[in-house]
Amino acid sequence: MSRPATRVLALLEILQDRGLVPADELARRLAVDARAVRRYVTALRDMDIPVESVRGRYGGYRLAHGVRLPPLMLSDDEAVAVAAALVTGRHEPVGEPGPADRVLVKLNRVLPAALRRRVTALVSSTSATTGPLTPDPHLVLTLAAAVHARHTVRIEHTRGAREVDPYGLVVHGRRWYLVGHDHLRDAVRMYRLDRIGAAAELPARFTPPEEFDPTDHVMRTMTLGAWTHRTEVWMDTDLETARDRLPAPFGDLYPCPEGGVLLVSGAEDLKAMARVLTGLPWSFTVRNPPALVTALTEHVASLAQAVARSQP
């Protein structure tokens, strides 16, 4: 959307929120001159939105009395999808409305009455324990534009300045990540957006590698690269069943030529990994590391002791 179009919509929002607004205040809030304000008013009138001009010392612009915007034509499932995304995406301190809350208010104002009541009920009865931390709007929009245009970006990271070919943005575990080729390291890297102070799009263009999936890279890095122990476990099941039972972040699954599935994952706490494995509904064999076998032995022994204590 062009900047003039954005300012026309901003003008409409100001007039909806207020009654009569002085022309000089509108110019200041839109960061334009009085002539541009008049052009934007004309644009609203061209869209059949009646904006009145009031002359005199206390004059300005206002929407005509009784003006109501037409309802936003969303189907039930579309409205629920928007509201649910906003509710689960909110992560603001109590009592401090954030961008998602403001969008919910605006959505509520333009939905038809019957659908508005249902969406309001959804919002008021739904909460989320976690949601993605809201990134800096200017930063995320700059990076998204560079991804779309395939332009290199210069980022100011906590570890220093970097030039990166941005392949994509990924939200995982409540955090936003930039995935791209780091020129300094000559390798694909991922950067948390909350550790990037600023970004600037550069003229240089790049071609991303074919079939590269930023989400898959983040999941693989978080699953294997961030842990102390790399684990390999053979499971007596098929690939489809394993995928249905195990969440994607748990590890990579590979079909074995001899049958079964190999789970390649990572773990910081091998005792916790042992507890997870004993909860699986299939037979399994630990291939690596030997320390996981030890952790399993200890866990099974503790289970046997619990059973013995439970006997009458």
PDB file of C-alpha atoms in Angstrom:
ATOM      1  CA  MET A   1       0.000   0.000   0.000  1.00  0.00           C
ATOM      2  CA  SER A   2       1.395   3.439  -0.941  1.00  0.00           C
ATOM      3  CA  ARG A   3       2.132   6.079   1.674  1.00  0.00           C
ATOM      4  CA  PRO A   4      -0.677   8.393   0.407  1.00  0.00           C
ATOM      5  CA  ALA A   5      -3.156   5.533   0.721  1.00  0.00           C
ATOM      6  CA  THR A   6      -1.846   4.804   4.229  1.00  0.00           C
ATOM      7  CA  ARG A   7      -2.315   8.452   5.207  1.00  0.00           C
ATOM      8  CA  VAL A   8      -5.845   8.532   3.791  1.00  0.00           C
ATOM      9  CA  LEU A   9      -6.726   5.595   6.015  1.00  0.00           C
ATOM     10  CA  ALA A  10      -4.987   7.270   8.963  1.00  0.00           C
ATOM     11  CA  LEU A  11      -7.031  10.426   8.338  1.00  0.00           C
ATOM     12  CA  LEU A  12     -10.241   8.393   8.318  1.00  0.00           C
ATOM     13  CA  GLU A  13      -9.281   6.744  11.611  1.00  0.00           C
ATOM     14  CA  ILE A  14      -8.600  10.115  13.261  1.00  0.00           C
ATOM     15  CA  LEU A  15     -11.940  11.511  12.084  1.00  0.00           C
ATOM     16  CA  GLN A  16     -13.760   8.411  13.323  1.00  0.00           C
ATOM     17  CA  ASP A  17     -12.159   8.675  16.742  1.00  0.00           C
ATOM     18  CA  ARG A  18     -12.846  12.403  17.132  1.00  0.00           C
ATOM     19  CA  GLY A  19     -15.453  14.930  16.222  1.00  0.00           C
ATOM     20  CA  LEU A  20     -14.143  18.150  14.715  1.00  0.00           C
ATOM     21  CA  VAL A  21     -10.365  18.094  14.204  1.00  0.00           C
ATOM     22  CA  PRO A  22      -8.416  21.277  13.292  1.00  0.00           C
ATOM     23  CA  ALA A  23      -6.629  21.149   9.949  1.00  0.00           C
ATOM     24  CA  ASP A  24      -3.250  22.031  11.483  1.00  0.00           C
ATOM     25  CA  GLU A  25      -3.576  19.129  13.955  1.00  0.00           C
ATOM     26  CA  LEU A  26      -4.350  16.746  11.098  1.00  0.00           C
ATOM     27  CA  ALA A  27      -1.315  17.983   9.179  1.00  0.00           C
ATOM     28  CA  ARG A  28       0.888  17.490  12.240  1.00  0.00           C
ATOM     29  CA  ARG A  29      -0.375  13.988  12.987  1.00  0.00           C
ATOM     30  CA  LEU A  30      -0.052  12.902   9.353  1.00  0.00           C
ATOM     31  CA  ALA A  31       3.345  14.617   8.965  1.00  0.00           C
ATOM     32  CA  VAL A  32       2.201  16.529   5.854  1.00  0.00           C
ATOM     33  CA  ASP A  33       1.271  20.089   4.937  1.00  0.00           C
ATOM     34  CA  ALA A  34      -2.234  21.622   4.773  1.00  0.00           C
ATOM     35  CA  ARG A  35      -2.443  21.108   0.998  1.00  0.00           C
ATOM     36  CA  ALA A  36      -1.874  17.366   1.396  1.00  0.00           C
ATOM     37  CA  VAL A  37      -4.597  17.199   4.052  1.00  0.00           C
ATOM     38  CA  ARG A  38      -7.039  18.757   1.567  1.00  0.00           C
ATOM     39  CA  ARG A  39      -6.038  16.141  -1.039  1.00  0.00           C
ATOM     40  CA  TYR A  40      -6.667  13.312   1.417  1.00  0.00           C
ATOM     41  CA  VAL A  41     -10.047  14.789   2.363  1.00  0.00           C
ATOM     42  CA  THR A  42     -10.930  14.877  -1.330  1.00  0.00           C
ATOM     43  CA  ALA A  43      -9.859  11.237  -1.647  1.00  0.00           C
ATOM     44  CA  LEU A  44     -12.250  10.257   1.165  1.00  0.00           C
ATOM     45  CA  ARG A  45     -15.070  12.164  -0.488  1.00  0.00           C
ATOM     46  CA  ASP A  46     -14.313  10.375  -3.750  1.00  0.00           C
ATOM     47  CA  MET A  47     -14.923   7.123  -1.838  1.00  0.00           C
ATOM     48  CA  ASP A  48     -18.369   8.419  -0.820  1.00  0.00           C
ATOM     49  CA  ILE A  49     -17.299   9.128   2.748  1.00  0.00           C
ATOM     50  CA  PRO A  50     -18.812  12.557   3.563  1.00  0.00           C
ATOM     51  CA  VAL A  51     -16.223  14.770   5.242  1.00  0.00           C
ATOM     52  CA  GLU A  52     -17.449  18.229   6.253  1.00  0.00           C
ATOM     53  CA  SER A  53     -15.275  21.335   6.240  1.00  0.00           C
ATOM     54  CA  VAL A  54     -15.875  23.868   9.031  1.00  0.00           C
ATOM     55  CA  ARG A  55     -14.461  27.327   8.455  1.00  0.00           C
ATOM     56  CA  GLY A  56     -13.408  29.875  11.028  1.00  0.00           C
ATOM     57  CA  ARG A  57     -11.055  30.117  13.964  1.00  0.00           C
ATOM     58  CA  TYR A  58     -12.236  26.850  15.457  1.00  0.00           C
ATOM     59  CA  GLY A  59     -12.775  25.137  12.135  1.00  0.00           C
ATOM     60  CA  GLY A  60     -11.373  21.942  10.702  1.00  0.00           C
ATOM     61  CA  TYR A  61     -12.760  18.677   9.340  1.00  0.00           C
ATOM     62  CA  ARG A  62     -15.234  16.124  10.638  1.00  0.00           C
ATOM     63  CA  LEU A  63     -17.312  13.252   9.401  1.00  0.00           C
ATOM     64  CA  ALA A  64     -20.911  14.158   8.603  1.00  0.00           C
ATOM     65  CA  HIS A  65     -23.326  13.416  11.420  1.00  0.00           C
ATOM     66  CA  GLY A  66     -24.794   9.921  11.314  1.00  0.00           C
ATOM     67  CA  VAL A  67     -22.053   8.502   9.114  1.00  0.00           C
ATOM     68  CA  ARG A  68     -21.457   4.806   9.753  1.00  0.00           C
ATOM     69  CA  LEU A  69     -19.017   2.634   7.856  1.00  0.00           C
ATOM     70  CA  PRO A  70     -20.494  -0.485   6.216  1.00  0.00           C
ATOM     71  CA  PRO A  71     -19.963  -3.772   8.062  1.00  0.00           C
ATOM     72  CA  LEU A  72     -16.814  -5.733   7.379  1.00  0.00           C
ATOM     73  CA  MET A  73     -17.993  -8.667   5.282  1.00  0.00           C
ATOM     74  CA  LEU A  74     -16.274 -11.634   6.894  1.00  0.00           C
ATOM     75  CA  SER A  75     -17.735 -15.107   7.102  1.00  0.00           C
ATOM     76  CA  ASP A  76     -17.995 -16.730  10.535  1.00  0.00           C
ATOM     77  CA  ASP A  77     -14.882 -18.852  10.042  1.00  0.00           C
ATOM     78  CA  GLU A  78     -12.888 -15.881   8.699  1.00  0.00           C
ATOM     79  CA  ALA A  79     -13.828 -13.684  11.669  1.00  0.00           C
ATOM     80  CA  VAL A  80     -12.996 -16.463  14.117  1.00  0.00           C
ATOM     81  CA  ALA A  81      -9.633 -17.019  12.411  1.00  0.00           C
ATOM     82  CA  VAL A  82      -8.730 -13.318  12.703  1.00  0.00           C
ATOM     83  CA  ALA A  83      -9.900 -13.032  16.321  1.00  0.00           C
ATOM     84  CA  ALA A  84      -8.182 -16.253  17.377  1.00  0.00           C
ATOM     85  CA  ALA A  85      -4.902 -15.158  15.807  1.00  0.00           C
ATOM     86  CA  LEU A  86      -5.092 -11.830  17.630  1.00  0.00           C
ATOM     87  CA  VAL A  87      -6.007 -13.383  20.973  1.00  0.00           C
ATOM     88  CA  THR A  88      -3.230 -15.973  20.896  1.00  0.00           C
ATOM     89  CA  GLY A  89      -0.771 -13.374  19.625  1.00  0.00           C
ATOM     90  CA  ARG A  90      -1.328 -10.955  22.501  1.00  0.00           C
ATOM     91  CA  HIS A  91       1.501 -10.766  24.995  1.00  0.00           C
ATOM     92  CA  GLU A  92       1.186  -7.434  26.773  1.00  0.00           C
ATOM     93  CA  PRO A  93       1.544  -6.564  30.471  1.00  0.00           C
ATOM     94  CA  VAL A  94      -1.733  -6.567  32.365  1.00  0.00           C
ATOM     95  CA  GLY A  95      -3.518  -3.246  31.968  1.00  0.00           C
ATOM     96  CA  GLU A  96      -1.386  -2.139  29.005  1.00  0.00           C
ATOM     97  CA  PRO A  97      -3.248  -2.637  25.699  1.00  0.00           C
ATOM     98  CA  GLY A  98      -1.007  -3.488  22.801  1.00  0.00           C
ATOM     99  CA  PRO A  99      -1.398  -3.527  18.999  1.00  0.00           C
ATOM    100  CA  ALA A 100      -3.423  -6.764  19.003  1.00  0.00           C
ATOM    101  CA  ASP A 101      -5.886  -5.270  21.482  1.00  0.00           C
ATOM    102  CA  ARG A 102      -6.344  -2.167  19.323  1.00  0.00           C
ATOM    103  CA  VAL A 103      -6.987  -4.303  16.243  1.00  0.00           C
ATOM    104  CA  LEU A 104      -9.565  -6.335  18.178  1.00  0.00           C
ATOM    105  CA  VAL A 105     -11.369  -3.111  19.094  1.00  0.00           C
ATOM    106  CA  LYS A 106     -11.419  -1.972  15.470  1.00  0.00           C
ATOM    107  CA  LEU A 107     -12.549  -5.387  14.255  1.00  0.00           C
ATOM    108  CA  ASN A 108     -15.358  -5.294  16.805  1.00  0.00           C
ATOM    109  CA  ARG A 109     -16.519  -1.901  15.537  1.00  0.00           C
ATOM    110  CA  VAL A 110     -17.074  -2.958  11.951  1.00  0.00           C
ATOM    111  CA  LEU A 111     -18.431  -6.507  12.266  1.00  0.00           C
ATOM    112  CA  PRO A 112     -22.176  -7.061  11.829  1.00  0.00           C
ATOM    113  CA  ALA A 113     -23.992  -7.106  15.185  1.00  0.00           C
ATOM    114  CA  ALA A 114     -24.720 -10.843  15.349  1.00  0.00           C
ATOM    115  CA  LEU A 115     -21.171 -11.859  14.424  1.00  0.00           C
ATOM    116  CA  ARG A 116     -19.746  -9.157  16.701  1.00  0.00           C
ATOM    117  CA  ARG A 117     -21.463 -10.718  19.736  1.00  0.00           C
ATOM    118  CA  ARG A 118     -20.039 -14.143  18.896  1.00  0.00           C
ATOM    119  CA  VAL A 119     -16.516 -12.808  18.347  1.00  0.00           C
ATOM    120  CA  THR A 120     -16.721 -10.800  21.581  1.00  0.00           C
ATOM    121  CA  ALA A 121     -17.683 -13.976  23.426  1.00  0.00           C
ATOM    122  CA  LEU A 122     -14.711 -15.767  21.867  1.00  0.00           C
ATOM    123  CA  VAL A 123     -12.276 -13.022  22.892  1.00  0.00           C
ATOM    124  CA  SER A 124     -13.613 -12.676  26.437  1.00  0.00           C
ATOM    125  CA  SER A 125     -13.559 -16.423  27.112  1.00  0.00           C
ATOM    126  CA  THR A 126     -10.182 -17.241  25.551  1.00  0.00           C
ATOM    127  CA  SER A 127      -6.698 -16.768  26.932  1.00  0.00           C
ATOM    128  CA  ALA A 128      -3.247 -17.948  25.910  1.00  0.00           C
ATOM    129  CA  THR A 129      -0.420 -18.863  28.241  1.00  0.00           C
ATOM    130  CA  THR A 130       2.113 -17.860  25.614  1.00  0.00           C
ATOM    131  CA  GLY A 131       2.183 -15.953  22.390  1.00  0.00           C
ATOM    132  CA  PRO A 132       4.844 -14.612  20.064  1.00  0.00           C
ATOM    133  CA  LEU A 133       6.670 -11.627  21.506  1.00  0.00           C
ATOM    134  CA  THR A 134       5.685  -8.618  19.413  1.00  0.00           C
ATOM    135  CA  PRO A 135       8.687  -7.438  17.357  1.00  0.00           C
ATOM    136  CA  ASP A 136       9.469  -3.838  16.516  1.00  0.00           C
ATOM    137  CA  PRO A 137       7.047  -3.028  13.654  1.00  0.00           C
ATOM    138  CA  HIS A 138       9.554  -1.015  11.615  1.00  0.00           C
ATOM    139  CA  LEU A 139      12.194  -3.730  11.977  1.00  0.00           C
ATOM    140  CA  VAL A 140       9.950  -6.630  10.977  1.00  0.00           C
ATOM    141  CA  LEU A 141       8.473  -4.727   8.029  1.00  0.00           C
ATOM    142  CA  THR A 142      11.944  -3.780   6.779  1.00  0.00           C
ATOM    143  CA  LEU A 143      13.117  -7.385   6.972  1.00  0.00           C
ATOM    144  CA  ALA A 144       9.936  -8.718   5.366  1.00  0.00           C
ATOM    145  CA  ALA A 145      10.312  -6.280   2.468  1.00  0.00           C
ATOM    146  CA  ALA A 146      13.906  -7.409   1.956  1.00  0.00           C
ATOM    147  CA  VAL A 147      12.876 -11.076   1.987  1.00  0.00           C
ATOM    148  CA  HIS A 148      10.185 -10.371  -0.590  1.00  0.00           C
ATOM    149  CA  ALA A 149      12.451  -8.255  -2.834  1.00  0.00           C
ATOM    150  CA  ARG A 150      15.469 -10.563  -2.337  1.00  0.00           C
ATOM    151  CA  HIS A 151      17.654  -7.684  -1.210  1.00  0.00           C
ATOM    152  CA  THR A 152      20.590  -8.031   1.165  1.00  0.00           C
ATOM    153  CA  VAL A 153      20.110  -6.333   4.545  1.00  0.00           C
ATOM    154  CA  ARG A 154      22.547  -4.839   7.003  1.00  0.00           C
ATOM    155  CA  ILE A 155      21.547  -5.662  10.580  1.00  0.00           C
ATOM    156  CA  GLU A 156      22.866  -4.200  13.813  1.00  0.00           C
ATOM    157  CA  HIS A 157      23.040  -7.310  15.999  1.00  0.00           C
ATOM    158  CA  THR A 158      24.164  -7.552  19.611  1.00  0.00           C
ATOM    159  CA  ARG A 159      27.235  -9.422  18.320  1.00  0.00           C
ATOM    160  CA  GLY A 160      28.023  -6.695  15.794  1.00  0.00           C
ATOM    161  CA  ALA A 161      26.975  -5.526  12.350  1.00  0.00           C
ATOM    162  CA  ARG A 162      26.189  -8.159   9.733  1.00  0.00           C
ATOM    163  CA  GLU A 163      25.230  -8.240   6.065  1.00  0.00           C
ATOM    164  CA  VAL A 164      22.700 -10.996   5.492  1.00  0.00           C
ATOM    165  CA  ASP A 165      20.783 -12.381   2.524  1.00  0.00           C
ATOM    166  CA  PRO A 166      17.407 -12.833   4.226  1.00  0.00           C
ATOM    167  CA  TYR A 167      15.656 -16.085   3.288  1.00  0.00           C
ATOM    168  CA  GLY A 168      12.670 -15.751   5.611  1.00  0.00           C
ATOM    169  CA  LEU A 169      11.160 -14.840   8.980  1.00  0.00           C
ATOM    170  CA  VAL A 170      10.065 -17.616  11.333  1.00  0.00           C
ATOM    171  CA  VAL A 171       8.089 -17.444  14.584  1.00  0.00           C
ATOM    172  CA  HIS A 172       8.958 -20.311  16.937  1.00  0.00           C
ATOM    173  CA  GLY A 173       8.641 -20.685  20.701  1.00  0.00           C
ATOM    174  CA  ARG A 174       7.224 -17.161  21.117  1.00  0.00           C
ATOM    175  CA  ARG A 175      10.225 -15.615  19.337  1.00  0.00           C
ATOM    176  CA  TRP A 176      10.819 -14.196  15.860  1.00  0.00           C
ATOM    177  CA  TYR A 177      13.874 -15.303  13.903  1.00  0.00           C
ATOM    178  CA  LEU A 178      15.547 -14.040  10.753  1.00  0.00           C
ATOM    179  CA  VAL A 179      17.075 -16.856   8.685  1.00  0.00           C
ATOM    180  CA  GLY A 180      19.593 -16.031   5.988  1.00  0.00           C
ATOM    181  CA  HIS A 181      23.105 -16.284   4.609  1.00  0.00           C
ATOM    182  CA  ASP A 182      25.612 -14.396   6.761  1.00  0.00           C
ATOM    183  CA  HIS A 183      28.261 -12.837   4.506  1.00  0.00           C
ATOM    184  CA  LEU A 184      30.830 -12.642   7.299  1.00  0.00           C
ATOM    185  CA  ARG A 185      30.509 -16.293   8.311  1.00  0.00           C
ATOM    186  CA  ASP A 186      29.699 -17.492   4.774  1.00  0.00           C
ATOM    187  CA  ALA A 187      27.015 -19.751   6.215  1.00  0.00           C
ATOM    188  CA  VAL A 188      23.294 -19.856   6.911  1.00  0.00           C
ATOM    189  CA  ARG A 189      22.510 -18.380  10.315  1.00  0.00           C
ATOM    190  CA  MET A 190      19.425 -17.508  12.336  1.00  0.00           C
ATOM    191  CA  TYR A 191      19.075 -14.338  14.401  1.00  0.00           C
ATOM    192  CA  ARG A 192      16.516 -13.494  17.057  1.00  0.00           C
ATOM    193  CA  LEU A 193      14.767 -10.253  16.166  1.00  0.00           C
ATOM    194  CA  ASP A 194      14.830  -9.053  19.769  1.00  0.00           C
ATOM    195  CA  ARG A 195      18.639  -8.993  19.465  1.00  0.00           C
ATOM    196  CA  ILE A 196      18.607  -6.887  16.274  1.00  0.00           C
ATOM    197  CA  GLY A 197      18.659  -3.166  16.975  1.00  0.00           C
ATOM    198  CA  ALA A 198      18.132  -1.943  13.416  1.00  0.00           C
ATOM    199  CA  ALA A 199      18.066  -3.121   9.815  1.00  0.00           C
ATOM    200  CA  ALA A 200      18.542  -1.424   6.457  1.00  0.00           C
ATOM    201  CA  GLU A 201      17.742  -2.816   3.023  1.00  0.00           C
ATOM    202  CA  LEU A 202      20.706  -2.681   0.625  1.00  0.00           C
ATOM    203  CA  PRO A 203      20.662  -2.471  -3.187  1.00  0.00           C
ATOM    204  CA  ALA A 204      22.456  -5.800  -3.663  1.00  0.00           C
ATOM    205  CA  ARG A 205      20.217  -8.683  -4.737  1.00  0.00           C
ATOM    206  CA  PHE A 206      20.562 -12.411  -4.091  1.00  0.00           C
ATOM    207  CA  THR A 207      19.028 -15.684  -5.206  1.00  0.00           C
ATOM    208  CA  PRO A 208      17.965 -18.011  -2.364  1.00  0.00           C
ATOM    209  CA  PRO A 209      18.962 -21.677  -2.632  1.00  0.00           C
ATOM    210  CA  GLU A 210      16.352 -23.886  -4.266  1.00  0.00           C
ATOM    211  CA  GLU A 211      13.929 -25.668  -1.945  1.00  0.00           C
ATOM    212  CA  PHE A 212      15.448 -24.052   1.165  1.00  0.00           C
ATOM    213  CA  ASP A 213      12.868 -23.976   3.957  1.00  0.00           C
ATOM    214  CA  PRO A 214      13.555 -21.355   6.698  1.00  0.00           C
ATOM    215  CA  THR A 215      11.104 -23.051   9.080  1.00  0.00           C
ATOM    216  CA  ASP A 216      12.792 -26.409   8.647  1.00  0.00           C
ATOM    217  CA  HIS A 217      16.187 -24.786   9.292  1.00  0.00           C
ATOM    218  CA  VAL A 218      14.965 -23.226  12.548  1.00  0.00           C
ATOM    219  CA  MET A 219      13.377 -26.466  13.714  1.00  0.00           C
ATOM    220  CA  ARG A 220      16.510 -28.456  12.877  1.00  0.00           C
ATOM    221  CA  THR A 221      18.787 -25.927  14.597  1.00  0.00           C
ATOM    222  CA  MET A 222      16.611 -25.745  17.687  1.00  0.00           C
ATOM    223  CA  THR A 223      16.257 -29.524  17.865  1.00  0.00           C
ATOM    224  CA  LEU A 224      19.848 -30.609  17.224  1.00  0.00           C
ATOM    225  CA  GLY A 225      22.149 -27.619  17.334  1.00  0.00           C
ATOM    226  CA  ALA A 226      21.068 -26.219  20.683  1.00  0.00           C
ATOM    227  CA  TRP A 227      21.487 -29.374  22.789  1.00  0.00           C
ATOM    228  CA  THR A 228      24.419 -31.003  24.579  1.00  0.00           C
ATOM    229  CA  HIS A 229      23.579 -34.583  23.548  1.00  0.00           C
ATOM    230  CA  ARG A 230      22.741 -35.902  20.079  1.00  0.00           C
ATOM    231  CA  THR A 231      20.511 -38.974  20.351  1.00  0.00           C
ATOM    232  CA  GLU A 232      19.645 -41.723  17.863  1.00  0.00           C
ATOM    233  CA  VAL A 233      16.813 -44.125  18.681  1.00  0.00           C
ATOM    234  CA  TRP A 234      15.366 -46.837  16.425  1.00  0.00           C
ATOM    235  CA  MET A 235      11.601 -47.298  16.850  1.00  0.00           C
ATOM    236  CA  ASP A 236       9.472 -50.238  15.759  1.00  0.00           C
ATOM    237  CA  THR A 237       6.796 -48.277  13.884  1.00  0.00           C
ATOM    238  CA  ASP A 238       6.185 -46.673  10.510  1.00  0.00           C
ATOM    239  CA  LEU A 239       6.990 -43.105   9.507  1.00  0.00           C
ATOM    240  CA  GLU A 240       3.380 -41.882   9.279  1.00  0.00           C
ATOM    241  CA  THR A 241       2.480 -43.202  12.732  1.00  0.00           C
ATOM    242  CA  ALA A 242       5.623 -41.700  14.268  1.00  0.00           C
ATOM    243  CA  ARG A 243       4.870 -38.305  12.744  1.00  0.00           C
ATOM    244  CA  ASP A 244       1.333 -38.397  14.105  1.00  0.00           C
ATOM    245  CA  ARG A 245       2.506 -39.262  17.623  1.00  0.00           C
ATOM    246  CA  LEU A 246       5.656 -37.154  17.964  1.00  0.00           C
ATOM    247  CA  PRO A 247       5.619 -33.334  17.671  1.00  0.00           C
ATOM    248  CA  ALA A 248       7.846 -31.822  14.970  1.00  0.00           C
ATOM    249  CA  PRO A 249      10.253 -30.111  17.432  1.00  0.00           C
ATOM    250  CA  PHE A 250      11.009 -33.493  19.043  1.00  0.00           C
ATOM    251  CA  GLY A 251      13.436 -34.519  16.299  1.00  0.00           C
ATOM    252  CA  ASP A 252      13.954 -35.723  12.741  1.00  0.00           C
ATOM    253  CA  LEU A 253      12.393 -38.995  11.613  1.00  0.00           C
ATOM    254  CA  TYR A 254      13.935 -41.249   8.943  1.00  0.00           C
ATOM    255  CA  PRO A 255      12.550 -44.541   7.552  1.00  0.00           C
ATOM    256  CA  CYS A 256      15.047 -47.390   7.882  1.00  0.00           C
ATOM    257  CA  PRO A 257      15.705 -49.845   4.993  1.00  0.00           C
ATOM    258  CA  GLU A 258      15.349 -52.771   7.401  1.00  0.00           C
ATOM    259  CA  GLY A 259      12.051 -51.402   8.704  1.00  0.00           C
ATOM    260  CA  GLY A 260      11.155 -49.094  11.535  1.00  0.00           C
ATOM    261  CA  VAL A 261      11.989 -45.430  11.988  1.00  0.00           C
ATOM    262  CA  LEU A 262      15.139 -43.701  13.215  1.00  0.00           C
ATOM    263  CA  LEU A 263      14.572 -40.737  15.540  1.00  0.00           C
ATOM    264  CA  VAL A 264      17.495 -38.296  15.489  1.00  0.00           C
ATOM    265  CA  SER A 265      17.093 -35.693  18.185  1.00  0.00           C
ATOM    266  CA  GLY A 266      18.883 -33.758  20.873  1.00  0.00           C
ATOM    267  CA  ALA A 267      18.636 -33.541  24.632  1.00  0.00           C
ATOM    268  CA  GLU A 268      20.002 -31.449  27.450  1.00  0.00           C
ATOM    269  CA  ASP A 269      18.673 -33.825  30.121  1.00  0.00           C
ATOM    270  CA  LEU A 270      19.084 -37.508  29.240  1.00  0.00           C
ATOM    271  CA  LYS A 271      16.977 -38.557  32.223  1.00  0.00           C
ATOM    272  CA  ALA A 272      14.070 -36.558  30.795  1.00  0.00           C
ATOM    273  CA  MET A 273      14.674 -38.165  27.400  1.00  0.00           C
ATOM    274  CA  ALA A 274      14.556 -41.607  29.034  1.00  0.00           C
ATOM    275  CA  ARG A 275      11.182 -40.795  30.603  1.00  0.00           C
ATOM    276  CA  VAL A 276       9.802 -39.735  27.222  1.00  0.00           C
ATOM    277  CA  LEU A 277      11.034 -42.896  25.495  1.00  0.00           C
ATOM    278  CA  THR A 278       9.474 -45.213  28.079  1.00  0.00           C
ATOM    279  CA  GLY A 279       6.150 -43.526  27.374  1.00  0.00           C
ATOM    280  CA  LEU A 280       6.177 -44.470  23.688  1.00  0.00           C
ATOM    281  CA  PRO A 281       3.793 -47.232  22.567  1.00  0.00           C
ATOM    282  CA  TRP A 282       6.459 -49.019  20.466  1.00  0.00           C
ATOM    283  CA  SER A 283       9.548 -51.095  21.060  1.00  0.00           C
ATOM    284  CA  PHE A 284      12.747 -49.107  20.577  1.00  0.00           C
ATOM    285  CA  THR A 285      16.527 -49.475  20.611  1.00  0.00           C
ATOM    286  CA  VAL A 286      18.972 -46.762  21.647  1.00  0.00           C
ATOM    287  CA  ARG A 287      21.834 -46.461  19.163  1.00  0.00           C
ATOM    288  CA  ASN A 288      23.500 -43.349  20.596  1.00  0.00           C
ATOM    289  CA  PRO A 289      24.704 -42.134  23.016  1.00  0.00           C
ATOM    290  CA  PRO A 290      25.639 -44.837  25.554  1.00  0.00           C
ATOM    291  CA  ALA A 291      24.798 -42.384  28.337  1.00  0.00           C
ATOM    292  CA  LEU A 292      21.148 -42.539  27.270  1.00  0.00           C
ATOM    293  CA  VAL A 293      21.203 -46.317  27.863  1.00  0.00           C
ATOM    294  CA  THR A 294      22.481 -45.632  31.375  1.00  0.00           C
ATOM    295  CA  ALA A 295      19.723 -43.089  31.947  1.00  0.00           C
ATOM    296  CA  LEU A 296      17.142 -45.609  30.721  1.00  0.00           C
ATOM    297  CA  THR A 297      18.519 -48.312  33.033  1.00  0.00           C
ATOM    298  CA  GLU A 298      18.246 -46.001  36.025  1.00  0.00           C
ATOM    299  CA  HIS A 299      14.728 -44.925  35.071  1.00  0.00           C
ATOM    300  CA  VAL A 300      13.519 -48.506  34.605  1.00  0.00           C
ATOM    301  CA  ALA A 301      15.050 -49.419  37.988  1.00  0.00           C
ATOM    302  CA  SER A 302      13.168 -46.568  39.644  1.00  0.00           C
ATOM    303  CA  LEU A 303       9.938 -47.773  38.009  1.00  0.00           C
ATOM    304  CA  ALA A 304      10.565 -51.308  39.266  1.00  0.00           C
ATOM    305  CA  GLN A 305      11.109 -49.988  42.782  1.00  0.00           C
ATOM    306  CA  ALA A 306       7.855 -48.028  42.559  1.00  0.00           C
ATOM    307  CA  VAL A 307       6.000 -51.166  41.479  1.00  0.00           C
ATOM    308  CA  ALA A 308       7.569 -53.164  44.336  1.00  0.00           C
ATOM    309  CA  ARG A 309       6.534 -50.540  46.872  1.00  0.00           C
ATOM    310  CA  SER A 310       3.010 -50.590  45.503  1.00  0.00           C
ATOM    311  CA  GLN A 311       2.544 -54.345  45.995  1.00  0.00           C
ATOM    312  CA  PRO A 312       0.222 -55.294  48.897  1.00  0.00           C
TER     313      PRO A 312
END
